[in-house]
mmCIF file of C-alpha atoms in Angstrom:
data_model
loop_
_atom_site.group_PDB
_atom_site.id
_atom_site.type_symbol
_atom_site.label_atom_id
_atom_site.label_comp_id
_atom_site.label_asym_id
_atom_site.label_seq_id
_atom_site.Cartn_x
_atom_site.Cartn_y
_atom_site.Cartn_z
ATOM 1 C CA MET A 1 60.480 -4.229 174.622
ATOM 2 C CA GLN A 2 59.385 -7.800 175.242
ATOM 3 C CA ASN A 3 60.695 -9.237 171.949
ATOM 4 C CA GLN A 4 64.133 -7.695 172.463
ATOM 5 C CA THR A 5 65.071 -10.047 175.311
ATOM 6 C CA ASN A 6 68.820 -10.494 175.503
ATOM 7 C CA THR A 7 70.649 -13.797 175.243
ATOM 8 C CA GLN A 8 74.103 -14.621 176.566
ATOM 9 C CA ASP A 9 75.563 -14.998 173.073
ATOM 10 C CA ARG A 10 74.096 -11.698 171.876
ATOM 11 C CA LEU A 11 75.322 -9.779 174.925
ATOM 12 C CA ASP A 12 78.789 -11.325 174.742
ATOM 13 C CA ARG A 13 79.140 -10.291 171.098
ATOM 14 C CA ARG A 14 77.928 -6.754 171.696
ATOM 15 C CA ILE A 15 80.110 -6.209 174.779
ATOM 16 C CA ALA A 16 83.186 -7.617 173.047
ATOM 17 C CA ALA A 17 82.564 -5.478 169.960
ATOM 18 C CA ASN A 18 82.290 -2.350 172.118
ATOM 19 C CA ARG A 19 85.220 -3.044 174.424
ATOM 20 C CA ASP A 20 88.167 -1.737 172.390
ATOM 21 C CA GLY A 21 88.511 2.017 172.623
ATOM 22 C CA THR A 22 85.542 2.280 174.957
ATOM 23 C CA ARG A 23 85.467 4.401 178.084
ATOM 24 C CA ASP A 24 85.043 2.123 181.090
ATOM 25 C CA MET A 25 81.320 2.187 181.886
ATOM 26 C CA THR A 26 81.710 0.082 185.026
ATOM 27 C CA ALA A 27 84.346 2.426 186.446
ATOM 28 C CA PHE A 28 81.991 5.343 185.751
ATOM 29 C CA LEU A 29 79.204 3.568 187.631
ATOM 30 C CA LEU A 30 81.423 2.718 190.591
ATOM 31 C CA GLU A 31 82.342 6.397 190.903
ATOM 32 C CA LEU A 32 78.655 7.237 191.212
ATOM 33 C CA ALA A 33 77.709 4.304 193.469
ATOM 34 C CA HIS A 34 80.321 4.977 196.196
ATOM 35 C CA PRO A 35 80.283 1.309 197.326
ATOM 36 C CA SER A 36 81.035 0.510 200.954
ATOM 37 C CA GLY A 37 82.133 -2.694 202.624
ATOM 38 C CA THR A 38 78.911 -2.652 204.666
ATOM 39 C CA ASP A 39 76.563 -2.317 201.663
ATOM 40 C CA ALA A 40 73.900 -4.881 200.859
ATOM 41 C CA VAL A 41 73.286 -4.403 197.121
ATOM 42 C CA LEU A 42 70.401 -5.329 194.848
ATOM 43 C CA ASP A 43 71.136 -5.430 191.117
ATOM 44 C CA LEU A 44 67.943 -5.356 189.031
ATOM 45 C CA GLY A 45 68.439 -6.931 185.621
ATOM 46 C CA CYS A 46 72.020 -8.061 186.182
ATOM 47 C CA GLY A 47 72.349 -9.711 182.746
ATOM 48 C CA PRO A 48 75.777 -11.354 182.330
ATOM 49 C CA GLY A 49 76.986 -9.797 185.594
ATOM 50 C CA THR A 50 79.529 -7.363 184.172
ATOM 51 C CA GLN A 51 78.928 -4.756 186.879
ATOM 52 C CA VAL A 52 78.290 -7.249 189.683
ATOM 53 C CA THR A 53 81.657 -8.974 189.377
ATOM 54 C CA ARG A 54 83.461 -5.617 189.707
ATOM 55 C CA LEU A 55 81.208 -4.474 192.560
ATOM 56 C CA ALA A 56 81.123 -7.660 194.660
ATOM 57 C CA PRO A 57 84.640 -7.385 196.183
ATOM 58 C CA LEU A 58 83.817 -3.864 197.395
ATOM 59 C CA VAL A 59 80.562 -4.574 199.275
ATOM 60 C CA LYS A 60 79.107 -6.891 201.897
ATOM 61 C CA SER A 61 76.671 -8.725 199.615
ATOM 62 C CA VAL A 62 74.962 -8.577 196.234
ATOM 63 C CA LEU A 63 71.614 -10.027 195.234
ATOM 64 C CA ALA A 64 71.703 -10.174 191.438
ATOM 65 C CA LEU A 65 68.273 -10.547 189.855
ATOM 66 C CA ASP A 66 67.380 -11.235 186.228
ATOM 67 C CA ILE A 67 64.375 -12.691 184.427
ATOM 68 C CA SER A 68 66.588 -14.781 182.109
ATOM 69 C CA GLU A 69 67.558 -18.149 183.562
ATOM 70 C CA GLU A 70 69.971 -18.554 180.634
ATOM 71 C CA LEU A 71 71.888 -15.421 181.614
ATOM 72 C CA LEU A 72 71.906 -16.385 185.291
ATOM 73 C CA ALA A 73 73.201 -19.873 184.508
ATOM 74 C CA ALA A 74 76.066 -18.421 182.476
ATOM 75 C CA PHE A 75 76.740 -15.812 185.163
ATOM 76 C CA SER A 76 76.834 -18.524 187.835
ATOM 77 C CA LYS A 77 79.694 -20.253 185.991
ATOM 78 C CA ARG A 78 81.645 -16.979 185.949
ATOM 79 C CA LEU A 79 81.200 -16.135 189.630
ATOM 80 C CA GLY A 80 84.393 -17.809 190.765
ATOM 81 C CA ASP A 81 85.335 -16.719 194.281
ATOM 82 C CA HIS A 82 82.506 -14.207 194.728
ATOM 83 C CA LYS A 83 80.835 -16.021 197.634
ATOM 84 C CA ASN A 84 78.852 -12.935 198.618
ATOM 85 C CA VAL A 85 76.757 -12.940 195.427
ATOM 86 C CA GLU A 86 73.271 -14.471 195.394
ATOM 87 C CA LEU A 87 71.416 -15.020 192.110
ATOM 88 C CA MET A 88 67.641 -14.888 191.704
ATOM 89 C CA ALA A 89 65.527 -15.590 188.643
ATOM 90 C CA SER A 90 62.684 -13.086 188.711
ATOM 91 C CA SER A 91 61.085 -10.221 186.885
ATOM 92 C CA MET A 92 62.158 -6.926 188.414
ATOM 93 C CA ASP A 93 58.469 -6.007 188.587
ATOM 94 C CA ASP A 94 57.991 -8.858 191.085
ATOM 95 C CA ALA A 95 61.056 -8.004 193.172
ATOM 96 C CA ALA A 96 59.283 -6.100 195.962
ATOM 97 C CA GLY A 97 56.805 -8.909 196.487
ATOM 98 C CA ARG A 98 59.398 -11.659 196.406
ATOM 99 C CA LEU A 99 61.836 -9.774 198.624
ATOM 100 C CA SER A 100 59.281 -8.637 201.176
ATOM 101 C CA GLY A 101 61.023 -7.392 204.301
ATOM 102 C CA ARG A 102 64.512 -7.178 202.769
ATOM 103 C CA ARG A 103 66.102 -3.745 202.404
ATOM 104 C CA PHE A 104 69.197 -2.754 200.471
ATOM 105 C CA ASP A 105 71.780 0.000 200.925
ATOM 106 C CA LEU A 106 72.378 0.282 197.185
ATOM 107 C CA ILE A 107 69.981 -0.656 194.383
ATOM 108 C CA GLN A 108 71.258 -0.445 190.843
ATOM 109 C CA ALA A 109 69.646 -1.029 187.464
ATOM 110 C CA VAL A 110 72.089 -0.716 184.576
ATOM 111 C CA TYR A 111 70.535 -0.678 181.109
ATOM 112 C CA SER A 112 67.639 -2.718 182.449
ATOM 113 C CA ILE A 113 64.914 -0.754 184.222
ATOM 114 C CA TYR A 114 63.154 0.248 180.993
ATOM 115 C CA TYR A 115 62.240 -3.411 180.459
ATOM 116 C CA SER A 116 59.748 -3.021 183.310
ATOM 117 C CA ASN A 117 56.077 -3.348 182.428
ATOM 118 C CA ASP A 118 55.186 -0.631 184.953
ATOM 119 C CA LEU A 119 58.035 1.821 185.506
ATOM 120 C CA GLY A 120 56.115 4.064 187.869
ATOM 121 C CA ARG A 121 55.213 1.228 190.205
ATOM 122 C CA LEU A 122 58.703 -0.275 190.085
ATOM 123 C CA ILE A 123 60.432 2.997 190.975
ATOM 124 C CA GLY A 124 57.906 3.510 193.774
ATOM 125 C CA ASP A 125 58.701 0.015 195.063
ATOM 126 C CA ILE A 126 62.412 0.776 194.964
ATOM 127 C CA ALA A 127 61.946 3.989 196.926
ATOM 128 C CA HIS A 128 59.468 2.756 199.520
ATOM 129 C CA ARG A 129 59.723 -1.030 199.776
ATOM 130 C CA LEU A 130 63.247 -2.117 198.807
ATOM 131 C CA LEU A 131 65.638 0.695 199.713
ATOM 132 C CA ALA A 132 67.071 1.036 203.221
ATOM 133 C CA PRO A 133 66.368 4.383 204.962
ATOM 134 C CA GLU A 134 69.786 5.841 204.063
ATOM 135 C CA GLY A 135 70.111 3.866 200.846
ATOM 136 C CA ARG A 136 71.048 4.971 197.322
ATOM 137 C CA PHE A 137 69.469 4.173 193.986
ATOM 138 C CA LEU A 138 71.508 4.230 190.772
ATOM 139 C CA THR A 139 70.194 3.603 187.283
ATOM 140 C CA ILE A 140 71.536 4.208 183.799
ATOM 141 C CA SER A 141 69.627 4.109 180.523
ATOM 142 C CA PRO A 142 70.078 5.246 176.925
ATOM 143 C CA ASP A 143 69.744 9.001 176.527
ATOM 144 C CA ALA A 144 68.519 11.224 173.705
ATOM 145 C CA GLY A 145 70.613 10.763 170.576
ATOM 146 C CA ASN A 146 72.054 7.403 171.598
ATOM 147 C CA ASN A 147 73.116 5.413 168.517
ATOM 148 C CA ALA A 148 71.489 8.059 166.313
ATOM 149 C CA GLU A 149 73.978 7.713 163.470
ATOM 150 C CA TRP A 150 73.796 3.910 163.629
ATOM 151 C CA TYR A 151 70.002 3.856 163.472
ATOM 152 C CA GLU A 152 70.030 6.342 160.604
ATOM 153 C CA ASP A 153 72.374 4.162 158.578
ATOM 154 C CA LEU A 154 70.452 0.989 159.373
ATOM 155 C CA GLY A 155 67.277 2.755 158.252
ATOM 156 C CA ARG A 156 68.823 3.099 154.799
ATOM 157 C CA ILE A 157 69.083 -0.700 154.612
ATOM 158 C CA PHE A 158 65.897 -1.951 156.301
ATOM 159 C CA PRO A 159 63.093 -0.532 158.488
ATOM 160 C CA VAL A 160 64.214 -0.157 162.116
ATOM 161 C CA ASP A 161 61.575 -0.861 164.757
ATOM 162 C CA PRO A 162 60.412 2.567 166.031
ATOM 163 C CA ASP A 163 60.351 1.170 169.587
ATOM 164 C CA ILE A 164 64.105 0.636 169.370
ATOM 165 C CA ILE A 165 64.704 4.249 168.368
ATOM 166 C CA ARG A 166 62.308 5.563 171.033
ATOM 167 C CA THR A 167 64.291 3.724 173.707
ATOM 168 C CA SER A 168 66.854 6.531 173.431
ATOM 169 C CA ASP A 169 64.377 8.902 175.089
ATOM 170 C CA ILE A 170 63.405 6.603 177.973
ATOM 171 C CA SER A 171 65.951 8.051 180.413
ATOM 172 C CA ARG A 172 64.094 11.368 180.543
ATOM 173 C CA ARG A 173 60.875 9.603 181.549
ATOM 174 C CA ILE A 174 62.772 7.600 184.168
ATOM 175 C CA ALA A 175 64.257 10.828 185.549
ATOM 176 C CA GLY A 176 60.776 12.282 185.999
ATOM 177 C CA LEU A 177 59.555 9.206 187.853
ATOM 178 C CA VAL A 178 62.620 9.215 190.095
ATOM 179 C CA LEU A 179 61.977 12.903 190.917
ATOM 180 C CA ASP A 180 58.418 11.955 191.878
ATOM 181 C CA ASN A 181 59.749 9.497 194.473
ATOM 182 C CA PHE A 182 63.014 10.975 195.798
ATOM 183 C CA ASP A 183 64.090 14.319 197.259
ATOM 184 C CA ASP A 184 67.771 14.137 196.322
ATOM 185 C CA VAL A 185 68.313 13.340 192.622
ATOM 186 C CA ARG A 186 71.366 13.883 190.398
ATOM 187 C CA CYS A 187 71.758 13.231 186.685
ATOM 188 C CA VAL A 188 75.090 12.720 184.922
ATOM 189 C CA ARG A 189 75.391 12.257 181.172
ATOM 190 C CA PHE A 190 77.765 9.608 179.851
ATOM 191 C CA VAL A 191 78.965 10.127 176.272
ATOM 192 C CA ASN A 192 81.366 7.774 174.562
ATOM 193 C CA GLU A 193 82.399 7.430 170.944
ATOM 194 C CA ILE A 194 83.138 3.878 169.886
ATOM 195 C CA ARG A 195 85.331 3.764 166.805
ATOM 196 C CA TYR A 196 85.393 0.535 164.798
ATOM 197 C CA GLN A 197 88.615 0.187 162.859
ATOM 198 C CA THR A 198 87.565 -2.746 160.661
ATOM 199 C CA LEU A 199 84.405 -3.894 158.932
ATOM 200 C CA ALA A 200 84.672 -7.233 160.751
ATOM 201 C CA ASP A 201 84.564 -5.461 164.120
ATOM 202 C CA LEU A 202 81.474 -3.498 163.107
ATOM 203 C CA MET A 203 79.697 -6.577 161.791
ATOM 204 C CA ALA A 204 80.424 -8.332 165.099
ATOM 205 C CA TYR A 205 78.513 -5.485 166.723
ATOM 206 C CA TYR A 206 75.719 -5.908 164.160
ATOM 207 C CA ASP A 207 75.490 -9.597 165.076
ATOM 208 C CA GLY A 208 75.321 -8.667 168.759
ATOM 209 C CA CYS A 209 72.333 -6.422 168.051
ATOM 210 C CA GLY A 210 70.342 -9.339 166.654
ATOM 211 C CA ALA A 211 67.171 -8.189 168.411
ATOM 212 C CA TYR A 212 66.817 -5.475 165.772
ATOM 213 C CA CYS A 213 69.535 -6.297 163.191
ATOM 214 C CA PRO A 214 67.976 -9.203 161.265
ATOM 215 C CA PRO A 215 70.335 -11.872 159.888
ATOM 216 C CA GLU A 216 68.500 -11.754 156.559
ATOM 217 C CA HIS A 217 69.708 -8.177 156.061
ATOM 218 C CA ARG A 218 73.293 -8.872 157.109
ATOM 219 C CA ALA A 219 74.709 -9.137 153.588
ATOM 220 C CA ALA A 220 73.121 -5.843 152.563
ATOM 221 C CA ALA A 221 74.376 -4.196 155.754
ATOM 222 C CA GLU A 222 77.899 -5.498 155.191
ATOM 223 C CA ALA A 223 77.919 -4.138 151.641
ATOM 224 C CA TYR A 224 76.648 -0.749 152.825
ATOM 225 C CA PHE A 225 79.173 -0.406 155.629
ATOM 226 C CA ARG A 226 82.001 -1.628 153.401
ATOM 227 C CA GLY A 227 81.373 1.506 151.378
ATOM 228 C CA ARG A 228 81.577 3.627 154.520
ATOM 229 C CA PHE A 229 84.904 2.059 155.495
ATOM 230 C CA GLU A 230 86.324 2.528 152.004
ATOM 231 C CA ALA A 231 85.343 6.197 152.108
ATOM 232 C CA GLU A 232 86.281 7.030 155.719
ATOM 233 C CA GLY A 233 88.603 4.285 156.978
ATOM 234 C CA HIS A 234 86.579 3.684 160.141
ATOM 235 C CA TYR A 235 83.050 3.844 161.536
ATOM 236 C CA SER A 236 81.982 5.527 164.777
ATOM 237 C CA ILE A 237 78.904 5.132 166.959
ATOM 238 C CA ALA A 238 78.143 7.678 169.680
ATOM 239 C CA LYS A 239 76.849 6.105 172.880
ATOM 240 C CA ARG A 240 74.826 8.491 175.014
ATOM 241 C CA ALA A 241 73.415 7.515 178.392
ATOM 242 C CA LEU A 242 71.961 9.200 181.467
ATOM 243 C CA ALA A 243 72.997 8.038 184.924
ATOM 244 C CA ILE A 244 70.533 8.922 187.676
ATOM 245 C CA THR A 245 71.449 8.706 191.356
ATOM 246 C CA ALA A 246 68.853 9.196 194.062
ATOM 247 C CA LYS A 247 68.418 9.064 197.830
ATOM 248 C CA GLY A 248 65.937 10.366 200.349
ATOM 249 C CA PRO A 249 62.596 8.742 199.409
ATOM 250 C CA ARG A 250 59.661 11.095 199.735
#
């Protein structure tokens, strides 16, 4: 996944393209996290801070960590009055070493943990080195069938990197590793259909997926999807994700 690193512009485009008609992912996560005013939170791979800015007013403190200094710089400008948020530029794989001695009541990793170079070690670090004794761990990742229709259509235009498609199965591997490290584990599936009403909206999403939607194929993609809109009047993408909550490290 190393060459699919996100940029602020790419994330902004993708989030904006998905926003209309989309079930509120952050509200779903807050329901699972059960934030408390006494919680010290660690967000691994915070990206543009979408979840952190909603979570921060509900907790004592948030340490938001991301490997991208570009994303953190942009996030810093958006923080506003959130004085209880600390930003750190670091790989999540180095978090336990860099945060030695610090423990967190809630650790969350939203669409990020699968960028780790060693998932097993990272989840072990979360369970045994970073989480407070009564703490909770929450992660969400793409689940089987995520974007399946989208990838199938793109595959008719240009070859899609198999690693991108395989990402949709990563949540099941994460679930197994979490079960290896925690006694109390729950999984909740999140399914959301995003319906694009115009070709321009869909192509904005295409542009936001620049890590695997090459600009050189944009014209061909636009022509292909124009045909879909003319035939059906809209285009839908099914988002499937698996949220995993855990407590009670073994």
